[in-house]
Amino acid sequence: MRDGHAYLNRNAQRIADSMIEDADRLGISHSRGSLGEHLIDAGANSPGGIEAALRIVEICLGGLGTVSAGLSSGKWPYSVDVRSSQPVLACLASQYAGWNLSHEKYFAMGSGPVRALARVEPLFEEIAYREPKAQSSVIVLETATPPPAAIIDKVSKATGLAPDKLTFIYAPTQSLTGAVQIVGRVLEVALHKAHDLKFPLADIVDGAGRAPIPAPHPDFLQAMGRTNDAIIYGGTVQLFVKGSAEAARNLAEQLPSHTSRDHGQPFADIFKKFKGDFYAIDPRLFSPAEVIVTAIETGDTFRHGGIHDAMLEQSLG
């Protein structure tokens, strides 16, 4: 893992500024909150769309990833493609939705490079990256409402940045923007599971992922189910790793979602079965359907799992 001056926040701010400049074209709106914070509505009361979502994924990756959408063959040909040559920093130090930004009835998990400034999560004990003092930061929230003042204050205190130096981007899961930015986490979920499997983060040197774009749904549970199923049953990830061929083989065998006891059901049904308790769901489920791992020092490549067309038919139909 490279821990030099990657400047996650500066990269993300540049993209956020371009979104504000292109707000009309992207179907988003920009305003200022009560404490002076920047608010970007990317899919709540604004229409948003796929282009807005792609830029949000780039922001979540701290500018260390390339994100695009394209057509291929198959029943669900429109897909999000994500790649990064610094996947640990991009996915785990930035994109992962690991910061609980809840207050009273407001609930949201924070994504983006702001996490690398706050460093309030145990995960950062394992990530050596230290960013030089940032001048501003960007936070992405999967929610239909802007954060209350208490959340703005919490982020400001944790980062040492004044509220007017913070940009909060929000879009609900039910929106097209929300659906695409969630599916754009296909590479991130692979990195997160690799971490859970105790694979050395420093040995993951490059990666790419693809997952189909599901139709949004007005019901939150169905929308959440579709975005998860797009990755669990339709996602493909390739990782390039250092180390032995045996280590690469073991990672490829353990990484795909089919290793989970809960595999084989639509995510919405699984969620209902466990009465909405995410922590009761087998964590091994949260990974791509198909995984390819290349050991760059030996030249060996290992492939496990596969796209589950029947489950995609049932969920994305």
Tab-separated table of C-alpha atoms in Angstrom:
chain	number	residue	atom	x	y	z
A	1	MET	CA	0.000	0.000	0.000
A	2	ARG	CA	1.298	3.417	-0.928
A	3	ASP	CA	0.917	5.958	1.883
A	4	GLY	CA	2.538	8.974	0.257
A	5	HIS	CA	0.887	12.223	-0.662
A	6	ALA	CA	-2.173	10.927	-2.494
A	7	TYR	CA	-4.258	13.917	-1.322
A	8	LEU	CA	-7.616	12.168	-1.166
A	9	ASN	CA	-9.462	15.265	0.030
A	10	ARG	CA	-7.939	17.665	-2.468
A	11	ASN	CA	-8.785	15.278	-5.303
A	12	ALA	CA	-12.346	14.831	-4.081
A	13	GLN	CA	-12.893	18.550	-3.575
A	14	ARG	CA	-11.883	19.217	-7.159
A	15	ILE	CA	-14.554	16.778	-8.372
A	16	ALA	CA	-17.180	18.170	-5.996
A	17	ASP	CA	-16.464	21.678	-7.257
A	18	SER	CA	-16.949	20.465	-10.831
A	19	MET	CA	-20.317	18.970	-9.837
A	20	ILE	CA	-21.457	22.325	-8.462
A	21	GLU	CA	-20.309	24.050	-11.635
A	22	ASP	CA	-22.178	21.494	-13.773
A	23	ALA	CA	-25.221	21.273	-11.483
A	24	ASP	CA	-27.838	21.957	-14.155
A	25	ARG	CA	-26.393	19.402	-16.549
A	26	LEU	CA	-26.103	16.791	-13.803
A	27	GLY	CA	-29.609	17.363	-12.453
A	28	ILE	CA	-28.392	18.233	-8.958
A	29	SER	CA	-28.695	21.284	-6.713
A	30	HIS	CA	-26.258	23.125	-4.468
A	31	SER	CA	-27.090	25.192	-1.404
A	32	ARG	CA	-25.627	26.313	1.906
A	33	GLY	CA	-26.767	24.917	5.239
A	34	SER	CA	-27.379	26.748	8.500
A	35	LEU	CA	-23.716	26.523	9.554
A	36	GLY	CA	-22.371	27.491	6.156
A	37	GLU	CA	-21.750	23.931	4.946
A	38	HIS	CA	-22.118	23.068	1.269
A	39	LEU	CA	-25.036	20.759	0.495
A	40	ILE	CA	-25.375	18.880	-2.791
A	41	ASP	CA	-28.728	17.199	-3.360
A	42	ALA	CA	-27.895	14.550	-5.948
A	43	GLY	CA	-31.123	12.556	-5.994
A	44	ALA	CA	-33.537	13.492	-3.190
A	45	ASN	CA	-35.466	16.553	-4.387
A	46	SER	CA	-33.259	16.800	-7.456
A	47	PRO	CA	-33.446	14.218	-10.274
A	48	GLY	CA	-29.752	13.377	-10.328
A	49	GLY	CA	-28.750	10.575	-12.666
A	50	ILE	CA	-25.986	8.266	-13.790
A	51	GLU	CA	-23.420	10.950	-14.618
A	52	ALA	CA	-23.853	12.520	-11.176
A	53	ALA	CA	-23.467	9.083	-9.599
A	54	LEU	CA	-20.248	8.352	-11.475
A	55	ARG	CA	-18.713	11.553	-10.170
A	56	ILE	CA	-19.855	10.694	-6.650
A	57	VAL	CA	-18.122	7.312	-6.931
A	58	GLU	CA	-14.937	9.124	-7.991
A	59	ILE	CA	-15.308	11.399	-4.958
A	60	CYS	CA	-15.804	8.404	-2.684
A	61	LEU	CA	-12.592	6.923	-4.089
A	62	GLY	CA	-10.734	10.107	-3.220
A	63	GLY	CA	-9.897	10.692	-6.864
A	64	LEU	CA	-7.752	7.541	-6.929
A	65	GLY	CA	-10.060	5.558	-9.184
A	66	THR	CA	-11.396	5.609	-12.718
A	67	VAL	CA	-15.160	5.161	-12.994
A	68	SER	CA	-17.302	4.713	-16.086
A	69	ALA	CA	-20.549	3.183	-17.283
A	70	GLY	CA	-20.874	1.183	-20.468
A	71	LEU	CA	-22.846	-1.370	-22.414
A	72	SER	CA	-21.803	-4.975	-22.926
A	73	SER	CA	-23.581	-8.202	-23.814
A	74	GLY	CA	-26.105	-9.997	-21.623
A	75	LYS	CA	-29.530	-9.262	-20.170
A	76	TRP	CA	-28.222	-6.516	-17.868
A	77	PRO	CA	-25.681	-4.899	-20.180
A	78	TYR	CA	-25.440	-1.453	-18.596
A	79	SER	CA	-22.722	-1.694	-15.968
A	80	VAL	CA	-20.495	0.403	-13.735
A	81	ASP	CA	-16.755	-0.175	-14.122
A	82	VAL	CA	-14.346	0.852	-11.363
A	83	ARG	CA	-10.586	0.501	-11.269
A	84	SER	CA	-7.800	1.782	-9.055
A	85	SER	CA	-4.035	1.424	-8.871
A	86	GLN	CA	-4.197	2.368	-5.191
A	87	PRO	CA	-7.221	0.285	-4.183
A	88	VAL	CA	-6.546	0.127	-0.438
A	89	LEU	CA	-6.426	3.907	-0.098
A	90	ALA	CA	-9.248	4.486	-2.568
A	91	CYS	CA	-11.615	1.835	-1.240
A	92	LEU	CA	-10.831	1.385	2.446
A	93	ALA	CA	-9.385	4.757	3.465
A	94	SER	CA	-12.050	6.651	1.537
A	95	GLN	CA	-14.978	4.877	-0.153
A	96	TYR	CA	-16.040	2.453	2.564
A	97	ALA	CA	-19.162	3.656	4.407
A	98	GLY	CA	-17.641	3.191	7.829
A	99	TRP	CA	-18.378	6.386	9.782
A	100	ASN	CA	-21.625	6.404	11.762
A	101	LEU	CA	-23.039	9.901	11.396
A	102	SER	CA	-26.327	9.387	13.226
A	103	HIS	CA	-28.149	11.785	15.535
A	104	GLU	CA	-31.497	11.116	17.213
A	105	LYS	CA	-33.815	9.977	14.380
A	106	TYR	CA	-31.319	10.837	11.654
A	107	PHE	CA	-29.206	7.888	10.487
A	108	ALA	CA	-26.463	7.867	7.877
A	109	MET	CA	-23.109	6.233	7.287
A	110	GLY	CA	-20.415	8.541	5.977
A	111	SER	CA	-18.283	7.722	2.933
A	112	GLY	CA	-15.453	9.555	1.276
A	113	PRO	CA	-12.076	11.069	2.085
A	114	VAL	CA	-13.411	12.852	5.183
A	115	ARG	CA	-12.917	9.524	6.948
A	116	ALA	CA	-9.159	9.729	6.419
A	117	LEU	CA	-9.143	13.041	8.257
A	118	ALA	CA	-11.373	12.038	11.153
A	119	ARG	CA	-9.749	8.592	11.599
A	120	VAL	CA	-12.362	7.598	14.180
A	121	GLU	CA	-12.719	4.016	12.882
A	122	PRO	CA	-10.539	1.109	14.102
A	123	LEU	CA	-9.739	0.336	10.455
A	124	PHE	CA	-7.367	3.313	10.368
A	125	GLU	CA	-5.091	1.603	12.864
A	126	GLU	CA	-4.112	-0.635	9.931
A	127	ILE	CA	-3.877	2.036	7.228
A	128	ALA	CA	-0.663	4.023	7.323
A	129	TYR	CA	-1.943	6.880	5.186
A	130	ARG	CA	-1.668	10.332	6.751
A	131	GLU	CA	-2.852	13.237	4.659
A	132	PRO	CA	-1.152	16.608	4.994
A	133	LYS	CA	-3.480	19.199	6.472
A	134	ALA	CA	-6.522	19.369	4.202
A	135	GLN	CA	-8.134	22.699	3.407
A	136	SER	CA	-11.582	21.161	2.861
A	137	SER	CA	-13.350	17.822	2.698
A	138	VAL	CA	-16.268	15.969	1.096
A	139	ILE	CA	-18.741	13.542	2.698
A	140	VAL	CA	-21.199	11.259	0.872
A	141	LEU	CA	-24.388	10.078	2.594
A	142	GLU	CA	-27.008	7.554	1.444
A	143	THR	CA	-30.052	9.472	2.639
A	144	ALA	CA	-32.971	11.528	1.376
A	145	THR	CA	-32.427	14.447	3.747
A	146	PRO	CA	-29.512	16.789	4.427
A	147	PRO	CA	-27.695	16.264	7.725
A	148	PRO	CA	-28.794	18.232	10.786
A	149	ALA	CA	-26.576	20.828	12.447
A	150	ALA	CA	-25.445	18.310	15.067
A	151	ILE	CA	-23.881	16.142	12.336
A	152	ILE	CA	-22.206	19.128	10.707
A	153	ASP	CA	-20.724	20.034	14.082
A	154	LYS	CA	-19.577	16.447	14.693
A	155	VAL	CA	-17.746	16.285	11.371
A	156	SER	CA	-16.261	19.742	11.867
A	157	LYS	CA	-14.839	18.844	15.273
A	158	ALA	CA	-13.502	15.464	14.111
A	159	THR	CA	-11.715	16.925	11.088
A	160	GLY	CA	-10.709	20.326	12.446
A	161	LEU	CA	-12.375	21.987	9.468
A	162	ALA	CA	-14.889	24.805	9.709
A	163	PRO	CA	-18.387	23.913	8.452
A	164	ASP	CA	-18.004	26.145	5.403
A	165	LYS	CA	-15.074	23.954	4.324
A	166	LEU	CA	-17.248	20.819	4.307
A	167	THR	CA	-19.348	19.531	1.409
A	168	PHE	CA	-22.115	17.015	2.112
A	169	ILE	CA	-23.457	15.092	-0.889
A	170	TYR	CA	-26.616	13.070	-0.371
A	171	ALA	CA	-28.895	10.837	-2.434
A	172	PRO	CA	-31.313	8.132	-1.283
A	173	THR	CA	-30.916	4.474	-2.210
A	174	GLN	CA	-34.232	4.677	-4.101
A	175	SER	CA	-32.860	7.213	-6.587
A	176	LEU	CA	-30.994	6.437	-9.800
A	177	THR	CA	-27.989	8.311	-8.419
A	178	GLY	CA	-28.127	6.310	-5.200
A	179	ALA	CA	-28.431	2.971	-6.980
A	180	VAL	CA	-25.444	3.615	-9.233
A	181	GLN	CA	-23.145	4.977	-6.520
A	182	ILE	CA	-23.878	1.918	-4.361
A	183	VAL	CA	-23.165	-0.518	-7.194
A	184	GLY	CA	-19.986	1.493	-7.768
A	185	ARG	CA	-18.716	-0.053	-4.526
A	186	VAL	CA	-18.160	-3.431	-6.200
A	187	LEU	CA	-14.363	-3.181	-5.849
A	188	GLU	CA	-14.632	-1.797	-2.324
A	189	VAL	CA	-16.651	-4.756	-1.009
A	190	ALA	CA	-13.950	-7.097	-2.333
A	191	LEU	CA	-11.263	-5.087	-0.534
A	192	HIS	CA	-13.287	-5.059	2.665
A	193	LYS	CA	-13.803	-8.824	2.582
A	194	ALA	CA	-10.115	-9.382	1.816
A	195	HIS	CA	-9.380	-7.382	4.960
A	196	ASP	CA	-11.841	-9.516	6.941
A	197	LEU	CA	-10.059	-12.612	5.615
A	198	LYS	CA	-6.785	-11.224	7.042
A	199	PHE	CA	-5.162	-10.907	3.634
A	200	PRO	CA	-2.280	-8.411	3.933
A	201	LEU	CA	-3.545	-5.070	2.673
A	202	ALA	CA	-0.054	-4.065	1.566
A	203	ASP	CA	-0.066	-6.976	-0.894
A	204	ILE	CA	-3.083	-5.667	-2.850
A	205	VAL	CA	-1.552	-3.473	-5.530
A	206	ASP	CA	-4.249	-2.990	-8.182
A	207	GLY	CA	-7.844	-3.879	-8.862
A	208	ALA	CA	-10.922	-3.466	-11.015
A	209	GLY	CA	-14.582	-4.336	-10.705
A	210	ARG	CA	-17.817	-4.340	-12.669
A	211	ALA	CA	-21.462	-4.711	-11.675
A	212	PRO	CA	-24.777	-4.207	-13.520
A	213	ILE	CA	-26.848	-1.091	-12.907
A	214	PRO	CA	-30.215	-2.112	-11.433
A	215	ALA	CA	-33.428	-0.194	-11.963
A	216	PRO	CA	-34.187	2.017	-8.968
A	217	HIS	CA	-37.248	1.172	-6.880
A	218	PRO	CA	-39.402	3.531	-4.782
A	219	ASP	CA	-39.497	1.065	-1.882
A	220	PHE	CA	-36.343	1.322	0.242
A	221	LEU	CA	-36.101	-2.413	0.967
A	222	GLN	CA	-36.469	-3.361	-2.691
A	223	ALA	CA	-34.021	-0.660	-3.771
A	224	MET	CA	-31.458	-1.806	-1.207
A	225	GLY	CA	-32.006	-5.423	-2.223
A	226	ARG	CA	-31.401	-4.709	-5.887
A	227	THR	CA	-28.184	-2.779	-5.312
A	228	ASN	CA	-26.787	-5.498	-3.070
A	229	ASP	CA	-27.835	-8.277	-5.448
A	230	ALA	CA	-26.190	-6.493	-8.381
A	231	ILE	CA	-22.859	-6.999	-6.602
A	232	ILE	CA	-23.508	-10.279	-4.773
A	233	TYR	CA	-24.887	-12.084	-7.838
A	234	GLY	CA	-23.676	-9.921	-10.735
A	235	GLY	CA	-20.368	-8.362	-9.681
A	236	THR	CA	-16.933	-9.284	-11.021
A	237	VAL	CA	-13.637	-8.168	-9.487
A	238	GLN	CA	-10.026	-8.750	-10.459
A	239	LEU	CA	-7.251	-8.110	-7.960
A	240	PHE	CA	-3.505	-8.035	-8.580
A	241	VAL	CA	-1.561	-9.052	-5.514
A	242	LYS	CA	1.979	-9.600	-4.307
A	243	GLY	CA	3.009	-12.742	-2.487
A	244	SER	CA	2.803	-16.447	-3.175
A	245	ALA	CA	0.547	-18.211	-5.642
A	246	GLU	CA	-0.903	-20.161	-2.711
A	247	ALA	CA	-1.951	-16.958	-0.957
A	248	ALA	CA	-3.557	-15.687	-4.156
A	249	ARG	CA	-5.367	-18.990	-4.650
A	250	ASN	CA	-6.692	-18.974	-1.104
A	251	LEU	CA	-7.959	-15.415	-1.500
A	252	ALA	CA	-9.709	-16.250	-4.769
A	253	GLU	CA	-11.365	-19.289	-3.199
A	254	GLN	CA	-12.650	-17.444	-0.143
A	255	LEU	CA	-13.604	-14.099	-1.642
A	256	PRO	CA	-16.723	-14.767	-3.783
A	257	SER	CA	-20.198	-14.386	-2.287
A	258	HIS	CA	-21.122	-18.040	-2.883
A	259	THR	CA	-18.998	-18.969	0.161
A	260	SER	CA	-21.732	-17.502	2.384
A	261	ARG	CA	-24.408	-19.597	4.044
A	262	ASP	CA	-26.968	-16.955	2.997
A	263	HIS	CA	-26.075	-17.073	-0.696
A	264	GLY	CA	-28.875	-18.054	-3.056
A	265	GLN	CA	-31.669	-15.752	-1.889
A	266	PRO	CA	-32.549	-12.182	-2.868
A	267	PHE	CA	-30.964	-9.785	-0.415
A	268	ALA	CA	-34.316	-8.192	0.412
A	269	ASP	CA	-35.606	-11.608	1.540
A	270	ILE	CA	-32.480	-12.221	3.623
A	271	PHE	CA	-32.839	-8.810	5.241
A	272	LYS	CA	-36.458	-9.517	6.167
A	273	LYS	CA	-35.582	-12.986	7.467
A	274	PHE	CA	-33.142	-11.450	9.933
A	275	LYS	CA	-35.656	-8.704	10.824
A	276	GLY	CA	-33.487	-5.911	9.494
A	277	ASP	CA	-30.423	-6.836	11.557
A	278	PHE	CA	-27.426	-6.403	9.242
A	279	TYR	CA	-25.128	-7.958	11.814
A	280	ALA	CA	-27.090	-11.207	11.783
A	281	ILE	CA	-26.413	-11.667	8.066
A	282	ASP	CA	-23.344	-13.745	7.259
A	283	PRO	CA	-20.663	-11.120	6.457
A	284	ARG	CA	-19.178	-13.430	3.828
A	285	LEU	CA	-22.198	-12.616	1.651
A	286	PHE	CA	-21.020	-9.043	1.068
A	287	SER	CA	-18.647	-9.643	-1.826
A	288	PRO	CA	-18.728	-9.951	-5.632
A	289	ALA	CA	-20.130	-13.004	-7.390
A	290	GLU	CA	-16.978	-13.667	-9.385
A	291	VAL	CA	-13.391	-13.066	-8.330
A	292	ILE	CA	-10.132	-13.265	-10.277
A	293	VAL	CA	-6.866	-12.946	-8.379
A	294	THR	CA	-3.515	-12.612	-10.155
A	295	ALA	CA	-0.259	-13.216	-8.272
A	296	ILE	CA	1.986	-10.724	-10.053
A	297	GLU	CA	5.232	-12.223	-8.740
A	298	THR	CA	4.525	-15.741	-10.019
A	299	GLY	CA	2.281	-15.058	-13.020
A	300	ASP	CA	-0.535	-17.280	-11.739
A	301	THR	CA	-4.220	-16.337	-11.983
A	302	PHE	CA	-7.079	-17.952	-10.053
A	303	ARG	CA	-10.784	-17.576	-10.776
A	304	HIS	CA	-13.656	-18.593	-8.489
A	305	GLY	CA	-17.370	-17.966	-8.283
A	306	GLY	CA	-19.507	-16.828	-11.184
A	307	ILE	CA	-22.384	-14.613	-12.256
A	308	HIS	CA	-25.687	-15.969	-10.891
A	309	ASP	CA	-28.147	-15.242	-13.718
A	310	ALA	CA	-31.124	-16.866	-11.999
A	311	MET	CA	-30.765	-14.661	-8.926
A	312	LEU	CA	-30.306	-11.548	-11.062
A	313	GLU	CA	-33.484	-12.485	-12.922
A	314	GLN	CA	-35.352	-12.860	-9.660
A	315	SER	CA	-34.049	-9.649	-8.113
A	316	LEU	CA	-33.475	-7.227	-10.979
A	317	GLY	CA	-36.109	-8.732	-13.297
